[in-house]
């Protein structure tokens, strides 16, 4: 099968093998591409990300029609004369010098690389160092964001290369780990792709030797690589998540931050690598600062009306790790009663009876059944899914997407109608080739959108559901999404029945799939997200209003959807981004082509 677009024909031969279940997220690979060693990531990552890194270091420039010319890497330098860009991977002077505590080991210099500037962007739209992306006098103070300025506690990450006003209310990882948020005692980082050296440098200097637990899913060579990364840091411990079902991943992205003043939980969508906090659209839920319970208080105290505390403990216990049991005890000692969101997680396994409702899409179905409010004419309310990767959906929409998965997402309350599968519209937001080509990063942005040709050619039916990525109102149309969100919206796109931000892409591996005629649920991966329901924010109407201008302050309980509504369906010329085929007919914003291998 093949599809034609202005960027060339994409096809797959009958001899190509597909690893469908890997396609739902970026499967780590330890195979090395032949390239200059400076372009090789120092952390395990997917083939798609390796290809993107290769093209950043060895771009193929568009010249004379379709001819390609490999461009040698630009000379490295600290500052662009006259513009004052700091081209270090860090935004602090000490990091530019590569200073970091590493036990008794000598501190290596931090990698420095040229900042790529889209050629078509005006100079006054560029904000090319971290400091210019941080709040100025006209931008909301970081501390104010936590002090009632954002009732949902839902944030986007800062993006370099957009107007500073669009970073108002956004956070960088250094903001999250800042002493303003608490005096850190210890922390745990749950993630998929991890650059240990970079991560350590994101902590303030005074916190870099505090105990740090890294929870990962690496195996064999990738695990050895991660241990080698962590070895110089005496304060770092590693915890391997068990992945006993083939093609599963530890995809959860969470921080547990224990302070002298209390505890904070952060659930987000970014890998712990520099690229994910640079020019991508990512989502963050930042909990309140949870105070410590009085000595002698039962561990069951301090529960929220959303059962967040017990659900978080249940999720951590699913790892069956003595190391994580230590964090369970920490959580038990704190008061989490101020939490207004519900936890929606996935853990690998096969589940029956009531256990099916604890994880994956049946977990979301259960929460919507018990706590969501019915709306008038609800069959006309579309489900919107927005994600950065896609797994195998089956031969047609009836196999999973428009059967069990949709049934979970259309549930609203405990009515007979909500419990039946109906023809509710599904709008799937996934970047087009042109979205990627015209992005801040250009074609290499597609390295974090690992939809493969082997999977795509088997489900051409899926593409009729696709809608473009557009985020003009937030100034982020050119910052490709790595965020994953799902919601139920009114036909006029003015009201939201519920909203979920999660690590889960559109895949059965992430959300689970029924087996044995629905008697059993099988999940391959660890995932985690939070569900926002209007009832938990005192809204009797049963709906959030859509916040039309993300930079405005009113009304306070309008929800800040991170992309434009209404969604825009693919046109006939549009094609979904597929990472492992070439695009050579039109240059990206850096004047380059995409040839992944």
Coordinates of C-alpha atoms in Angstrom, one line a residue:
X1 CA 0.0 0.0 0.0
X2 CA 1.1 3.6 -0.6
X3 CA 0.1 7.1 -0.1
X4 CA 1.1 10.1 -2.1
X5 CA 1.7 13.7 -0.9
X6 CA 3.7 16.7 -1.9
X7 CA 6.5 15.3 0.3
X8 CA 6.8 12.1 -1.7
X9 CA 5.2 8.7 -1.8
X10 CA 5.3 6.5 1.3
X11 CA 5.0 2.8 1.1
X12 CA 6.1 -0.4 2.7
X13 CA 7.2 -3.6 1.0
X14 CA 5.5 -6.9 1.8
X15 CA 8.8 -8.1 3.3
X16 CA 8.9 -5.5 6.0
X17 CA 8.1 -6.8 9.4
X18 CA 6.1 -4.8 11.9
X19 CA 6.4 -4.8 15.7
X20 CA 2.9 -3.4 16.2
X21 CA 2.9 -3.3 19.9
X22 CA 6.1 -1.3 20.0
X23 CA 4.5 1.5 18.0
X24 CA 2.5 2.9 20.9
X25 CA 5.5 4.6 22.4
X26 CA 9.2 5.0 21.7
X27 CA 10.8 1.6 22.4
X28 CA 14.4 1.9 23.6
X29 CA 17.1 0.5 21.3
X30 CA 20.7 -0.1 22.0
X31 CA 21.7 -0.5 18.3
X32 CA 24.0 2.3 17.2
X33 CA 23.6 4.3 14.0
X34 CA 26.7 4.9 12.0
X35 CA 27.5 8.5 12.8
X36 CA 29.9 10.9 14.4
X37 CA 30.3 9.9 18.0
X38 CA 29.4 13.4 19.1
X39 CA 25.9 12.9 17.8
X40 CA 25.3 9.7 19.7
X41 CA 23.0 10.2 22.7
X42 CA 24.5 9.2 26.0
X43 CA 21.2 7.7 27.1
X44 CA 19.1 4.8 25.7
X45 CA 16.4 6.1 23.3
X46 CA 14.3 5.1 20.3
X47 CA 15.5 4.7 16.8
X48 CA 13.3 7.7 15.9
X49 CA 15.0 9.9 18.3
X50 CA 18.4 8.6 17.2
X51 CA 17.5 9.5 13.6
X52 CA 16.5 13.0 14.7
X53 CA 19.7 13.5 16.6
X54 CA 21.7 12.3 13.6
X55 CA 20.0 14.8 11.4
X56 CA 20.6 17.6 13.9
X57 CA 24.3 16.9 13.8
X58 CA 24.5 16.0 10.1
X59 CA 21.7 17.8 8.4
X60 CA 20.9 17.2 4.7
X61 CA 20.5 20.6 3.1
X62 CA 18.0 21.2 0.2
X63 CA 19.8 22.3 -2.9
X64 CA 18.8 22.6 -6.6
X65 CA 15.5 20.8 -6.7
X66 CA 15.7 17.5 -5.0
X67 CA 19.4 17.2 -4.6
X68 CA 20.7 16.7 -1.1
X69 CA 24.0 17.8 0.4
X70 CA 25.2 16.8 3.8
X71 CA 26.2 19.8 5.8
X72 CA 29.2 19.5 8.2
X73 CA 28.4 20.3 11.9
X74 CA 28.7 24.0 12.7
X75 CA 31.6 25.0 14.9
X76 CA 30.7 25.1 18.6
X77 CA 30.8 28.4 20.3
X78 CA 29.4 29.9 23.5
X79 CA 27.9 33.1 22.2
X80 CA 26.5 34.4 19.0
X81 CA 28.1 37.8 18.6
X82 CA 25.8 40.7 19.2
X83 CA 22.8 38.6 20.3
X84 CA 24.1 37.2 23.6
X85 CA 22.6 33.8 23.2
X86 CA 23.9 31.3 25.8
X87 CA 24.3 28.1 23.8
X88 CA 25.0 25.9 26.7
X89 CA 22.6 23.2 27.6
X90 CA 22.0 25.0 30.8
X91 CA 20.7 28.4 31.7
X92 CA 23.0 29.1 34.7
X93 CA 26.6 30.2 34.5
X94 CA 27.7 27.4 36.7
X95 CA 26.2 24.9 34.4
X96 CA 27.8 26.5 31.4
X97 CA 31.0 25.7 33.1
X98 CA 29.9 22.2 33.8
X99 CA 30.2 22.3 37.5
X100 CA 28.3 19.5 39.3
X101 CA 28.8 17.4 42.3
X102 CA 29.6 13.8 41.3
X103 CA 31.0 12.2 44.5
X104 CA 34.8 12.0 44.1
X105 CA 34.6 11.9 40.3
X106 CA 35.9 14.8 38.2
X107 CA 33.0 16.8 36.7
X108 CA 33.0 16.6 32.9
X109 CA 32.0 19.7 30.9
X110 CA 28.4 19.9 29.9
X111 CA 27.7 19.3 26.2
X112 CA 27.2 22.5 24.3
X113 CA 25.5 22.7 21.0
X114 CA 24.4 25.3 18.5
X115 CA 20.8 26.6 18.8
X116 CA 18.9 26.0 15.6
X117 CA 16.9 29.1 14.5
X118 CA 14.1 28.6 12.0
X119 CA 15.1 30.7 9.0
X120 CA 11.6 32.0 8.4
X121 CA 11.0 33.4 11.9
X122 CA 11.4 37.1 12.6
X123 CA 14.2 38.0 15.0
X124 CA 11.9 39.7 17.4
X125 CA 10.0 36.5 17.9
X126 CA 13.0 34.6 19.2
X127 CA 13.7 34.0 22.8
X128 CA 16.9 32.0 22.7
X129 CA 18.2 31.6 26.2
X130 CA 16.5 30.2 29.2
X131 CA 16.5 33.5 31.0
X132 CA 14.5 35.2 28.2
X133 CA 12.0 32.4 28.4
X134 CA 11.6 32.9 32.2
X135 CA 9.1 35.3 33.7
X136 CA 9.9 39.0 33.3
X137 CA 8.2 41.9 35.0
X138 CA 5.1 41.5 32.7
X139 CA 5.0 37.7 33.2
X140 CA 3.3 36.0 36.1
X141 CA 5.8 35.3 38.9
X142 CA 6.6 31.6 39.3
X143 CA 5.6 31.5 42.9
X144 CA 2.3 33.2 42.1
X145 CA 1.5 30.2 39.9
X146 CA 1.4 28.0 43.0
X147 CA -0.4 30.5 45.2
X148 CA -3.8 30.4 43.7
X149 CA -3.0 31.7 40.3
X150 CA -3.8 28.4 38.6
X151 CA -6.8 26.5 40.2
X152 CA -6.2 23.5 38.0
X153 CA -2.5 23.3 38.7
X154 CA -2.1 22.4 35.0
X155 CA 0.9 23.9 33.2
X156 CA 2.7 23.8 29.9
X157 CA 6.5 23.7 29.6
X158 CA 8.5 26.7 28.5
X159 CA 9.4 26.8 24.9
X160 CA 12.5 28.6 23.4
X161 CA 11.9 30.5 20.2
X162 CA 8.4 31.9 20.9
X163 CA 7.4 35.3 22.2
X164 CA 7.9 35.6 25.9
X165 CA 4.3 36.3 26.6
X166 CA 3.4 32.8 25.5
X167 CA 5.7 31.4 28.2
X168 CA 3.6 33.2 30.9
X169 CA 2.4 30.6 33.3
X170 CA 4.7 28.0 31.8
X171 CA 7.3 26.0 33.7
X172 CA 10.8 24.6 33.1
X173 CA 12.1 21.6 35.0
X174 CA 14.4 24.0 36.9
X175 CA 11.4 25.9 38.1
X176 CA 9.8 22.7 39.4
X177 CA 13.0 21.8 41.2
X178 CA 13.6 25.4 42.5
X179 CA 14.1 26.1 46.2
X180 CA 11.0 28.4 45.8
X181 CA 8.9 25.2 45.8
X182 CA 10.4 23.8 48.9
X183 CA 13.6 22.8 50.7
X184 CA 14.3 19.4 49.1
X185 CA 15.2 16.4 51.3
X186 CA 14.9 13.6 48.7
X187 CA 13.2 12.9 45.4
X188 CA 12.1 10.1 43.0
X189 CA 12.0 10.5 39.3
X190 CA 9.8 8.0 37.3
X191 CA 10.4 8.2 33.6
X192 CA 11.0 6.5 30.2
X193 CA 14.1 8.1 28.6
X194 CA 16.6 9.5 31.1
X195 CA 19.9 11.5 30.7
X196 CA 21.3 11.3 34.3
X197 CA 23.9 13.9 33.9
X198 CA 21.4 16.4 32.4
X199 CA 18.9 15.6 35.1
X200 CA 21.4 16.2 37.9
X201 CA 22.2 19.6 36.4
X202 CA 18.5 20.6 36.5
X203 CA 18.6 20.5 40.3
X204 CA 19.8 23.6 42.2
X205 CA 23.4 23.2 43.3
X206 CA 22.3 22.9 46.9
X207 CA 20.1 19.9 46.1
X208 CA 22.3 18.0 43.7
X209 CA 23.7 15.7 46.4
X210 CA 20.3 14.9 47.9
X211 CA 19.1 11.3 47.7
X212 CA 17.6 10.7 44.2
X213 CA 15.7 7.5 43.1
X214 CA 15.3 6.9 39.4
X215 CA 12.6 4.5 38.4
X216 CA 13.0 3.1 34.9
X217 CA 12.2 0.1 32.7
X218 CA 15.5 -0.5 31.0
X219 CA 16.8 -4.1 30.4
X220 CA 20.0 -5.7 29.3
X221 CA 22.4 -3.3 27.5
X222 CA 20.1 -0.3 28.0
X223 CA 20.1 -1.0 31.8
X224 CA 23.8 -1.3 31.8
X225 CA 24.1 2.0 30.0
X226 CA 21.8 3.7 32.6
X227 CA 23.8 2.2 35.5
X228 CA 27.0 3.5 33.9
X229 CA 25.4 7.0 33.7
X230 CA 24.4 6.9 37.3
X231 CA 27.6 5.4 38.7
X232 CA 29.5 8.6 39.3
X233 CA 26.7 10.0 41.4
X234 CA 26.8 8.6 44.9
X235 CA 23.4 9.9 45.8
X236 CA 21.6 8.2 42.9
X237 CA 19.8 4.9 43.3
X238 CA 18.1 3.0 40.4
X239 CA 14.9 1.0 40.6
X240 CA 13.9 -1.2 37.6
X241 CA 10.2 -1.6 36.9
X242 CA 9.3 -5.1 36.0
X243 CA 8.1 -5.5 32.4
X244 CA 7.1 -9.1 32.0
X245 CA 4.8 -8.7 29.0
X246 CA 6.5 -8.3 25.6
X247 CA 6.7 -4.8 24.1
X248 CA 5.8 -3.1 27.3
X249 CA 7.5 0.1 28.5
X250 CA 7.9 2.1 31.7
X251 CA 6.3 5.2 30.2
X252 CA 5.1 6.9 33.4
X253 CA 6.5 10.4 34.0
X254 CA 6.2 11.4 37.6
X255 CA 8.3 13.2 40.3
X256 CA 7.9 12.7 44.0
X257 CA 9.5 15.6 45.9
X258 CA 10.0 15.3 49.6
X259 CA 10.7 18.7 51.3
X260 CA 11.4 19.8 54.9
X261 CA 8.1 21.6 54.5
X262 CA 6.1 18.7 53.1
X263 CA 5.6 16.6 49.9
X264 CA 4.8 17.4 46.3
X265 CA 3.7 15.1 43.4
X266 CA 4.3 16.1 39.8
X267 CA 2.8 14.1 36.9
X268 CA 3.9 15.2 33.5
X269 CA 4.6 14.2 29.9
X270 CA 8.3 15.0 29.4
X271 CA 11.2 12.6 29.2
X272 CA 14.2 13.5 31.4
X273 CA 16.3 14.7 28.5
X274 CA 17.1 18.2 27.3
X275 CA 15.2 18.0 24.0
X276 CA 11.9 17.4 25.8
X277 CA 12.2 20.7 27.7
X278 CA 13.4 22.8 24.8
X279 CA 10.9 23.4 21.9
X280 CA 8.1 20.9 22.6
X281 CA 4.6 21.3 24.0
X282 CA 4.4 19.3 27.2
X283 CA 2.0 19.1 30.1
X284 CA 2.5 19.2 33.8
X285 CA 0.2 18.7 36.8
X286 CA 1.8 20.1 39.9
X287 CA 0.2 19.1 43.2
X288 CA -0.2 21.4 46.2
X289 CA 2.4 21.3 48.9
X290 CA 1.1 18.4 51.1
X291 CA 1.8 19.1 54.8
X292 CA 3.0 16.4 57.1
X293 CA 0.4 14.7 59.3
X294 CA 0.8 15.0 63.1
X295 CA 2.9 12.1 64.6
X296 CA 0.9 9.0 65.4
X297 CA -1.8 9.8 62.7
X298 CA -3.0 6.8 60.8
X299 CA -1.7 6.4 57.3
X300 CA -5.2 6.4 55.9
X301 CA -5.7 10.0 57.1
X302 CA -5.2 12.9 54.8
X303 CA -7.2 11.4 52.0
X304 CA -8.9 13.6 49.3
X305 CA -12.4 13.3 48.0
X306 CA -10.9 11.9 44.8
X307 CA -9.1 9.1 46.8
X308 CA -5.8 10.3 45.3
X309 CA -3.7 9.2 48.2
X310 CA -4.8 5.6 48.3
X311 CA -4.8 5.4 44.5
X312 CA -1.2 6.7 44.4
X313 CA -0.2 4.2 47.0
X314 CA -1.9 1.4 45.1
X315 CA 0.0 2.4 41.9
X316 CA 3.4 2.4 43.7
X317 CA 2.6 -0.9 45.3
X318 CA 2.0 -2.4 41.9
X319 CA 5.8 -2.2 41.2
X320 CA 6.3 -4.8 44.0
X321 CA 9.6 -3.0 44.9
X322 CA 10.9 -2.7 48.5
X323 CA 12.6 0.5 47.4
X324 CA 9.3 2.1 46.4
X325 CA 7.7 0.9 49.6
X326 CA 9.9 3.5 51.3
X327 CA 8.1 6.2 49.3
X328 CA 4.7 4.6 50.2
X329 CA 5.6 5.3 53.8
X330 CA 6.5 8.9 53.0
X331 CA 3.1 9.4 51.3
X332 CA 1.3 7.9 54.2
X333 CA 2.8 10.5 56.5
X334 CA 1.4 13.4 54.5
X335 CA -2.0 15.1 54.1
X336 CA -3.1 14.9 50.5
X337 CA -6.7 16.0 51.1
X338 CA -6.4 19.2 49.0
X339 CA -6.1 17.1 45.8
X340 CA -8.9 17.8 43.3
X341 CA -7.8 15.4 40.5
X342 CA -8.3 11.7 40.0
X343 CA -5.4 9.4 39.2
X344 CA -5.6 7.3 36.0
X345 CA -2.8 4.7 35.7
X346 CA -1.8 1.6 33.8
X347 CA 0.4 -1.2 35.1
X348 CA 1.5 -4.3 33.2
X349 CA -0.6 -7.5 33.8
X350 CA -3.7 -9.4 33.1
X351 CA -6.7 -8.5 35.2
X352 CA -10.1 -10.0 35.8
X353 CA -13.3 -9.2 37.7
X354 CA -13.1 -6.0 39.7
X355 CA -9.3 -5.8 39.1
X356 CA -10.1 -4.7 35.5
X357 CA -11.5 -1.4 36.7
X358 CA -8.3 -0.4 38.5
X359 CA -6.2 0.3 35.4
X360 CA -6.2 1.6 31.8
X361 CA -9.2 2.7 29.9
X362 CA -11.6 0.7 32.2
X363 CA -10.3 2.8 35.1
X364 CA -11.3 6.0 33.2
X365 CA -14.7 4.4 32.4
X366 CA -15.3 3.6 36.1
X367 CA -14.4 7.2 37.1
X368 CA -16.6 8.8 34.5
X369 CA -19.4 6.4 35.4
X370 CA -19.2 7.2 39.1
X371 CA -18.3 10.9 39.1
X372 CA -19.0 12.6 35.7
X373 CA -22.2 14.5 35.0
X374 CA -24.5 13.7 32.1
X375 CA -25.0 16.4 29.5
X376 CA -27.9 17.1 27.2
X377 CA -27.7 15.5 23.7
X378 CA -24.5 13.9 24.7
X379 CA -24.2 11.7 21.6
X380 CA -23.2 14.8 19.7
X381 CA -20.4 15.6 22.1
X382 CA -17.1 14.5 20.4
X383 CA -14.3 12.7 22.1
X384 CA -10.9 14.3 21.4
X385 CA -7.7 12.4 21.7
X386 CA -4.3 14.1 21.2
X387 CA -1.0 12.2 21.4
X388 CA 2.5 11.8 20.0
X389 CA 2.6 8.2 19.0
X390 CA 0.2 5.5 17.7
X391 CA 0.1 1.8 18.1
X392 CA -1.7 -0.9 16.1
X393 CA -5.4 -0.4 16.2
X394 CA -6.4 -3.5 14.2
X395 CA -7.8 -4.1 10.7
X396 CA -10.7 -1.6 11.2
X397 CA -12.2 0.7 13.8
X398 CA -14.4 -2.0 15.3
X399 CA -11.4 -3.9 16.7
X400 CA -10.6 -1.5 19.5
X401 CA -10.8 2.2 18.8
X402 CA -14.6 2.4 18.2
X403 CA -15.5 -0.4 20.5
X404 CA -14.0 -0.9 24.0
X405 CA -11.9 2.3 23.9
X406 CA -14.6 4.6 22.8
X407 CA -17.1 3.1 25.1
X408 CA -14.9 4.0 28.0
X409 CA -14.4 7.6 26.8
X410 CA -18.0 8.3 26.1
X411 CA -19.3 7.2 29.6
X412 CA -21.0 10.0 31.5
X413 CA -22.7 9.0 34.7
X414 CA -24.5 5.8 35.6
X415 CA -27.2 5.7 32.9
X416 CA -28.1 2.8 30.7
X417 CA -27.3 5.0 27.7
X418 CA -23.8 5.8 29.0
X419 CA -23.1 2.1 29.3
X420 CA -23.7 1.3 25.7
X421 CA -21.4 1.8 22.8
X422 CA -22.6 4.7 20.6
X423 CA -21.6 6.5 17.4
X424 CA -20.0 9.4 19.2
X425 CA -17.6 11.4 17.0
X426 CA -13.9 10.8 17.6
X427 CA -11.4 13.5 16.7
X428 CA -7.7 12.5 16.8
X429 CA -5.1 15.2 16.9
X430 CA -1.8 14.1 15.5
X431 CA 0.8 16.3 13.6
X432 CA 0.8 16.4 9.8
X433 CA 4.1 16.3 7.8
X434 CA 3.7 20.0 7.3
X435 CA 3.2 20.6 11.0
X436 CA 6.6 18.9 11.6
X437 CA 8.3 20.5 8.6
X438 CA 7.3 24.0 9.7
X439 CA 8.1 23.5 13.4
X440 CA 10.8 25.3 15.5
X441 CA 12.9 22.2 15.3
X442 CA 12.1 21.3 11.7
X443 CA 12.0 17.7 10.6
X444 CA 14.0 16.5 13.6
X445 CA 11.0 17.3 15.8
X446 CA 9.5 14.1 14.2
X447 CA 11.9 12.0 16.2
X448 CA 9.5 12.3 19.2
X449 CA 6.5 11.3 17.0
X450 CA 7.5 7.7 16.3
X451 CA 4.5 6.5 14.1
X452 CA 6.1 4.0 11.8
X453 CA 5.3 3.1 8.2
X454 CA 5.0 -0.5 9.2
X455 CA 2.1 0.3 11.5
X456 CA 0.5 3.1 9.4
X457 CA 0.1 1.1 6.2
X458 CA -1.9 -1.5 8.1
X459 CA -4.5 1.0 9.3
X460 CA -5.1 3.5 6.6
X461 CA -8.7 3.6 7.9
X462 CA -7.5 5.4 11.0
X463 CA -6.3 8.5 9.1
X464 CA -9.9 9.5 8.4
X465 CA -10.1 10.4 12.1
X466 CA -7.1 12.7 12.1
X467 CA -7.1 16.4 12.8
X468 CA -4.1 18.8 12.6
X469 CA -2.0 20.1 15.4
X470 CA -2.8 23.8 15.8
X471 CA -2.1 26.0 18.9
X472 CA -2.1 29.6 17.6
X473 CA -3.9 30.9 20.7
X474 CA -1.1 29.6 23.0
X475 CA 1.7 30.6 20.5
X476 CA 2.7 27.0 20.2
X477 CA 1.7 25.8 16.8
X478 CA 5.4 25.5 15.9
X479 CA 6.3 23.6 19.1
X480 CA 5.4 20.0 18.3
X481 CA 3.3 18.2 20.9
X482 CA 4.7 15.5 23.1
X483 CA 1.8 16.1 25.5
X484 CA -1.0 13.6 25.5
X485 CA -4.6 14.7 26.3
X486 CA -8.1 13.3 26.0
X487 CA -11.4 15.1 26.7
X488 CA -15.1 15.2 25.9
X489 CA -16.2 18.5 24.4
X490 CA -19.5 20.1 23.4
X491 CA -20.5 20.3 19.7
X492 CA -19.7 24.0 19.7
X493 CA -16.4 23.4 21.4
X494 CA -17.2 25.8 24.2
X495 CA -17.7 23.3 27.1
X496 CA -15.7 20.4 28.4
X497 CA -17.2 17.4 30.3
X498 CA -13.8 16.1 31.5
X499 CA -10.1 16.5 30.6
X500 CA -7.2 14.1 31.1
X501 CA -3.5 14.7 30.7
X502 CA -1.4 11.6 30.7
X503 CA 1.7 9.8 29.5
X504 CA -0.5 7.3 27.5
X505 CA -0.4 7.5 23.7
X506 CA -3.1 6.0 21.5
X507 CA -2.2 2.3 21.9
X508 CA -3.5 -0.9 23.3
X509 CA -0.2 -1.4 25.1
X510 CA -0.8 1.8 27.1
X511 CA -4.6 1.7 27.6
X512 CA -5.2 -2.0 27.7
X513 CA -7.2 -4.4 25.6
X514 CA -9.9 -6.9 26.6
X515 CA -9.3 -10.6 26.1
X516 CA -11.5 -13.7 26.6
X517 CA -14.6 -11.9 25.3
X518 CA -14.1 -9.1 27.7
X519 CA -13.5 -11.2 30.8
X520 CA -9.8 -10.1 31.0
X521 CA -7.9 -6.9 30.5
X522 CA -4.3 -7.1 29.3
X523 CA -2.0 -4.1 29.7
X524 CA 1.7 -4.0 28.6
X525 CA 3.0 -0.7 29.9
X526 CA 3.2 1.6 32.9
X527 CA 1.4 4.9 32.3
X528 CA 0.1 7.7 34.6
X529 CA -2.2 10.7 34.2
X530 CA -4.7 12.9 36.1
X531 CA -8.4 13.4 35.3
X532 CA -10.1 16.8 35.8
X533 CA -13.8 16.7 36.5
X534 CA -15.9 19.9 36.9
X535 CA -17.6 18.7 40.1
X536 CA -14.3 18.6 42.0
X537 CA -13.9 22.3 41.2
X538 CA -17.3 23.4 42.5
X539 CA -18.9 23.7 39.1
X540 CA -22.6 22.7 39.4
X541 CA -23.1 23.0 35.6
X542 CA -21.2 19.8 35.1
X543 CA -18.8 21.4 32.5
X544 CA -15.7 23.5 32.3
X545 CA -15.9 26.5 30.0
X546 CA -13.1 26.5 27.4
X547 CA -10.6 29.2 28.0
X548 CA -10.5 31.0 24.7
X549 CA -7.4 33.1 25.5
X550 CA -4.8 31.3 27.5
X551 CA -3.2 34.6 28.4
X552 CA -6.3 36.0 30.1
X553 CA -7.1 35.8 33.7
X554 CA -10.9 35.5 33.6
X555 CA -13.0 33.5 34.2
X556 CA -10.8 31.7 36.7
X557 CA -12.4 28.2 36.2
X558 CA -12.2 28.2 32.4
X559 CA -10.1 25.3 31.3
X560 CA -6.8 26.1 29.4
X561 CA -6.9 23.6 26.6
X562 CA -3.4 23.5 25.1
X563 CA -4.5 23.5 21.4
X564 CA -7.0 25.3 19.2
X565 CA -10.7 24.5 19.2
X566 CA -12.6 23.7 17.1
X567 CA -10.2 21.0 15.7
X568 CA -9.3 21.1 12.0
X569 CA -9.7 17.9 10.0
X570 CA -6.9 16.8 7.7
X571 CA -7.3 18.1 4.1
X572 CA -6.9 15.7 1.2
X573 CA -3.3 16.7 0.8
X574 CA -2.4 16.2 4.4
X575 CA -0.5 13.1 5.6
X576 CA 0.3 12.1 9.2
X577 CA 3.9 12.4 10.2
X578 CA 5.7 9.0 9.8
X579 CA 9.2 9.0 11.1
X580 CA 11.0 6.2 9.1
X581 CA 10.4 7.4 5.6
X582 CA 12.2 10.3 3.7
X583 CA 10.8 13.7 3.0
X584 CA 12.8 15.4 0.3
X585 CA 10.5 17.5 -1.8
X586 CA 10.3 20.5 0.6
X587 CA 12.8 21.9 3.1
X588 CA 12.0 22.5 6.8
X589 CA 12.5 25.7 8.7
X590 CA 16.2 25.1 8.7
X591 CA 16.4 24.5 5.0
X592 CA 17.0 20.8 5.5
X593 CA 15.4 17.5 4.3
X594 CA 14.5 14.3 6.3
X595 CA 16.3 11.1 5.4
X596 CA 16.2 9.0 8.6
X597 CA 18.8 6.5 7.6

